[in-house]
Tab-separated table of C-alpha atoms in Angstrom:
chain	number	residue	atom	x	y	z
S	1	MET	CA	-6.502	1.768	-23.221
S	2	ARG	CA	-4.325	2.222	-20.162
S	3	ALA	CA	-1.137	0.148	-20.323
S	4	GLN	CA	-1.362	-3.214	-18.584
S	5	GLY	CA	1.360	-5.564	-17.466
S	6	THR	CA	2.023	-8.785	-15.610
S	7	VAL	CA	3.761	-9.171	-12.269
S	8	ASP	CA	6.942	-10.335	-14.029
S	9	GLN	CA	6.882	-7.257	-16.260
S	10	ALA	CA	6.355	-5.071	-13.210
S	11	VAL	CA	9.398	-6.583	-11.513
S	12	ASP	CA	11.548	-5.935	-14.574
S	13	ARG	CA	10.262	-2.359	-14.706
S	14	ALA	CA	11.118	-1.820	-11.036
S	15	VAL	CA	14.650	-3.150	-11.560
S	16	GLY	CA	15.080	-0.674	-14.394
S	17	LEU	CA	13.881	2.206	-12.233
S	18	ALA	CA	16.244	1.237	-9.417
S	19	ALA	CA	19.158	0.850	-11.809
S	20	SER	CA	18.883	4.512	-12.821
S	21	GLY	CA	20.819	5.417	-9.662
S	22	GLN	CA	18.306	8.098	-8.658
S	23	ARG	CA	15.845	7.947	-5.766
S	24	THR	CA	12.644	6.435	-7.106
S	25	VAL	CA	9.452	6.268	-5.029
S	26	LEU	CA	6.908	3.860	-6.470
S	27	GLY	CA	3.274	3.867	-5.340
S	28	ILE	CA	1.197	0.706	-5.677
S	29	ALA	CA	-2.567	1.197	-5.276
S	30	GLY	CA	-5.543	-1.115	-5.477
S	31	ALA	CA	-8.526	-2.447	-3.570
S	32	PRO	CA	-8.206	-4.514	-0.384
S	33	GLY	CA	-7.033	-8.000	-1.339
S	34	ALA	CA	-5.789	-6.972	-4.780
S	35	GLY	CA	-2.254	-8.156	-4.091
S	36	LYS	CA	-0.503	-4.847	-3.397
S	37	SER	CA	1.644	-6.033	-0.501
S	38	THR	CA	2.524	-9.276	-2.265
S	39	LEU	CA	3.646	-7.351	-5.348
S	40	ALA	CA	5.604	-4.844	-3.240
S	41	ARG	CA	7.452	-7.646	-1.425
S	42	ARG	CA	8.227	-9.384	-4.725
S	43	VAL	CA	9.555	-6.163	-6.236
S	44	VAL	CA	11.798	-5.383	-3.272
S	45	ALA	CA	13.142	-8.950	-3.110
S	46	GLU	CA	13.901	-9.105	-6.830
S	47	VAL	CA	15.487	-5.651	-6.971
S	48	ASP	CA	17.728	-6.513	-4.030
S	49	ALA	CA	18.622	-9.874	-5.571
S	50	ARG	CA	19.632	-8.306	-8.886
S	51	LEU	CA	21.153	-5.003	-7.759
S	52	GLY	CA	22.349	-5.712	-4.227
S	53	SER	CA	20.874	-5.927	-0.739
S	54	GLY	CA	19.455	-2.637	0.510
S	55	THR	CA	18.764	-1.211	-2.937
S	56	ALA	CA	14.988	-1.267	-2.273
S	57	VAL	CA	12.786	-0.797	0.796
S	58	GLN	CA	9.053	-1.367	1.281
S	59	VAL	CA	7.118	1.296	3.210
S	60	PRO	CA	3.401	0.424	3.574
S	61	MET	CA	0.664	3.014	3.870
S	62	ASP	CA	-0.840	0.730	6.532
S	63	GLY	CA	1.721	2.079	8.995
S	64	PHE	CA	-0.536	5.138	9.118
S	65	HIS	CA	-3.608	3.307	10.413
S	66	LEU	CA	-4.961	5.149	13.423
S	67	ALA	CA	-4.394	3.219	16.641
S	68	ASN	CA	-7.267	1.055	17.836
S	69	SER	CA	-7.716	3.298	20.880
S	70	ALA	CA	-8.123	6.299	18.566
S	71	LEU	CA	-10.629	4.421	16.409
S	72	ASP	CA	-12.589	3.488	19.548
S	73	ALA	CA	-12.685	7.138	20.587
S	74	LEU	CA	-13.902	8.139	17.111
S	75	GLY	CA	-16.461	5.340	16.940
S	76	ARG	CA	-14.815	3.986	13.773
S	77	HIS	CA	-13.251	0.720	14.927
S	78	ASP	CA	-15.925	-1.276	13.093
S	79	ARG	CA	-14.893	0.425	9.836
S	80	LYS	CA	-11.126	0.117	10.215
S	81	GLY	CA	-9.510	0.454	6.807
S	82	ALA	CA	-11.889	3.158	5.556
S	83	ILE	CA	-10.180	6.247	4.180
S	84	ASP	CA	-10.889	8.327	7.287
S	85	THR	CA	-9.217	5.772	9.584
S	86	PHE	CA	-5.709	6.727	8.421
S	87	ASP	CA	-3.404	9.631	9.258
S	88	ALA	CA	-3.454	10.887	5.678
S	89	ASP	CA	-1.485	14.082	6.300
S	90	GLY	CA	1.202	12.112	8.111
S	91	TYR	CA	1.512	9.678	5.228
S	92	VAL	CA	1.759	12.413	2.588
S	93	ALA	CA	4.402	14.174	4.686
S	94	LEU	CA	6.421	10.949	4.863
S	95	VAL	CA	6.211	10.449	1.086
S	96	ARG	CA	7.550	13.996	0.606
S	97	ARG	CA	10.519	13.179	2.842
S	98	LEU	CA	11.147	9.959	0.947
S	99	VAL	CA	11.077	11.816	-2.368
S	100	ASP	CA	13.404	14.556	-1.108
S	101	ALA	CA	15.975	12.017	0.139
S	102	THR	CA	17.938	14.719	1.978
S	103	GLU	CA	18.030	13.110	5.435
S	104	PRO	CA	20.636	10.486	6.389
S	105	VAL	CA	17.807	8.107	7.254
S	106	VAL	CA	14.008	8.350	7.340
S	107	TRP	CA	12.219	6.126	9.868
S	108	ALA	CA	8.791	4.948	8.728
S	109	PRO	CA	6.050	3.105	10.633
S	110	ASP	CA	4.965	-0.432	9.849
S	111	PHE	CA	1.728	-2.312	10.587
S	112	ASP	CA	1.759	-5.443	12.750
S	113	ARG	CA	-1.149	-7.695	11.762
S	114	ARG	CA	-0.518	-9.916	14.783
S	115	VAL	CA	-1.681	-7.127	17.112
S	116	ASP	CA	-3.621	-5.183	14.440
S	117	GLU	CA	-1.755	-1.958	15.265
S	118	PRO	CA	0.730	0.424	13.593
S	119	VAL	CA	4.260	0.403	14.984
S	120	ALA	CA	6.201	3.673	14.797
S	121	GLY	CA	9.834	3.923	13.726
S	122	SER	CA	10.024	0.377	12.351
S	123	ILE	CA	11.430	0.787	8.835
S	124	ALA	CA	14.728	2.518	8.083
S	125	VAL	CA	15.122	4.183	4.678
S	126	PRO	CA	18.744	5.341	4.294
S	127	ARG	CA	19.520	8.215	1.931
S	128	ASP	CA	21.298	5.886	-0.520
S	129	THR	CA	18.214	3.633	-0.945
S	130	ARG	CA	17.426	3.811	-4.649
S	131	LEU	CA	13.888	2.384	-4.740
S	132	VAL	CA	11.163	2.925	-2.149
S	133	VAL	CA	7.978	0.924	-2.743
S	134	SER	CA	4.858	2.093	-0.908
S	135	GLU	CA	1.499	0.375	-1.246
S	136	GLY	CA	-1.995	1.210	-0.044
S	137	ASN	CA	-5.643	1.499	-0.980
S	138	TYR	CA	-5.935	5.251	-1.371
S	139	LEU	CA	-2.767	6.390	-3.128
S	140	LEU	CA	-4.798	7.585	-6.127
S	141	ASP	CA	-7.776	9.066	-4.286
S	142	GLU	CA	-8.870	12.526	-5.459
S	143	ASP	CA	-9.631	13.986	-2.028
S	144	THR	CA	-7.154	16.209	-0.207
S	145	PRO	CA	-4.482	15.418	0.979
S	146	TRP	CA	-4.346	12.100	-0.913
S	147	SER	CA	-4.632	13.943	-4.217
S	148	ALA	CA	-1.051	15.212	-3.839
S	149	LEU	CA	0.412	11.698	-4.013
S	150	PRO	CA	0.373	10.986	-7.788
S	151	GLY	CA	2.474	14.109	-8.293
S	152	LEU	CA	5.024	12.899	-5.733
S	153	PHE	CA	5.474	9.287	-6.815
S	154	THR	CA	7.806	8.536	-9.715
S	155	GLU	CA	5.186	6.093	-10.993
S	156	THR	CA	1.866	4.774	-9.686
S	157	TRP	CA	0.744	1.209	-10.365
S	158	PHE	CA	-2.738	-0.197	-9.837
S	159	CYS	CA	-3.223	-3.865	-8.945
S	160	ALA	CA	-6.214	-5.372	-10.743
S	161	VAL	CA	-7.778	-8.753	-9.973
S	162	ALA	CA	-11.201	-10.411	-10.295
S	163	ASP	CA	-13.493	-9.558	-7.378
S	164	THR	CA	-14.156	-13.223	-6.603
S	165	VAL	CA	-10.429	-13.863	-6.183
S	166	ARG	CA	-9.974	-10.697	-4.166
S	167	VAL	CA	-12.788	-11.537	-1.731
S	168	ASP	CA	-11.517	-15.099	-1.286
S	169	ARG	CA	-8.083	-13.719	-0.417
S	170	LEU	CA	-9.599	-11.379	2.149
S	171	VAL	CA	-11.673	-14.108	3.767
S	172	GLY	CA	-8.552	-16.233	4.140
S	173	ARG	CA	-6.592	-13.302	5.580
S	174	HIS	CA	-9.260	-12.441	8.138
S	175	MET	CA	-9.553	-16.087	9.199
S	176	ARG	CA	-5.786	-16.302	9.694
S	177	HIS	CA	-6.093	-13.366	12.061
S	178	GLY	CA	-8.782	-14.861	14.255
S	179	ARG	CA	-12.204	-14.431	12.649
S	180	ASP	CA	-14.429	-17.413	11.928
S	181	HIS	CA	-15.544	-17.932	8.336
S	182	GLU	CA	-18.857	-16.080	8.692
S	183	ALA	CA	-17.293	-13.050	10.371
S	184	ALA	CA	-14.405	-13.049	7.898
S	185	ARG	CA	-16.715	-13.063	4.881
S	186	SER	CA	-18.950	-10.406	6.425
S	187	TRP	CA	-15.973	-8.075	6.932
S	188	ALA	CA	-14.601	-8.798	3.451
S	189	VAL	CA	-17.928	-7.936	1.814
S	190	GLU	CA	-19.437	-5.271	4.057
S	191	VAL	CA	-16.350	-3.346	5.195
S	192	ASP	CA	-13.615	-4.113	2.671
S	193	GLY	CA	-16.229	-4.037	-0.084
S	194	VAL	CA	-17.125	-0.406	0.606
S	195	ASN	CA	-13.457	0.537	0.495
S	196	ALA	CA	-12.959	-1.413	-2.736
S	197	ALA	CA	-15.826	0.490	-4.361
S	198	ARG	CA	-14.089	3.766	-3.525
S	199	VAL	CA	-10.735	2.573	-4.848
S	200	ALA	CA	-11.919	1.047	-8.146
S	201	PRO	CA	-12.465	4.303	-10.112
S	202	THR	CA	-9.013	5.612	-9.182
S	203	VAL	CA	-7.401	3.223	-11.670
S	204	SER	CA	-7.700	6.020	-14.239
S	205	ARG	CA	-4.995	7.991	-12.397
S	206	ALA	CA	-2.420	5.182	-12.432
S	207	SER	CA	0.646	5.061	-14.666
S	208	TRP	CA	0.211	1.329	-15.204
S	209	THR	CA	-2.239	-1.459	-14.358
S	210	ILE	CA	-0.732	-4.710	-13.070
S	211	LEU	CA	-2.783	-7.891	-13.423
S	212	THR	CA	-2.343	-9.783	-10.161
């Protein structure tokens, strides 16, 4: 059986990785609504609290969403979040730079949920950052170029949660960003659900499964 752990155990593990003094790049995968971003934020906050501010930085895969105008042009806006709606090559290239840690600072994009768009050059990762935490749905996908990622990350974690909990989280998220309940549930089931089905089998490629 693949090793499983709790969120608290994951935090302790991350502190240990950061304390090694070497650049560590941690990938956190999982289905939409599985708790990836929440876990990443908790890890970064705890590592900084225990080892000093600036020890860890969060770099989300969501910064590589294609812009809404690009999705409109491709006819994919109604499936935003699917694997083909990201700049996969750009993300893999960024992870390589983060692993190399040879530049004085690497600037990474973020994703602004208020405007539902990526924002370039938002996150600074200085060379002396010891732990970089990156989370996203497709970090363990077997298709090229995503398939290169497990070999780049120091470790890969997979967030696991009951589907009922995951869908409820997504409905709440979509409602907070302007959808009514019916539209929010429809997106959570019909759009996010397709993506979740693709992500679920990739758990077998993870170093560790975290119960969120």
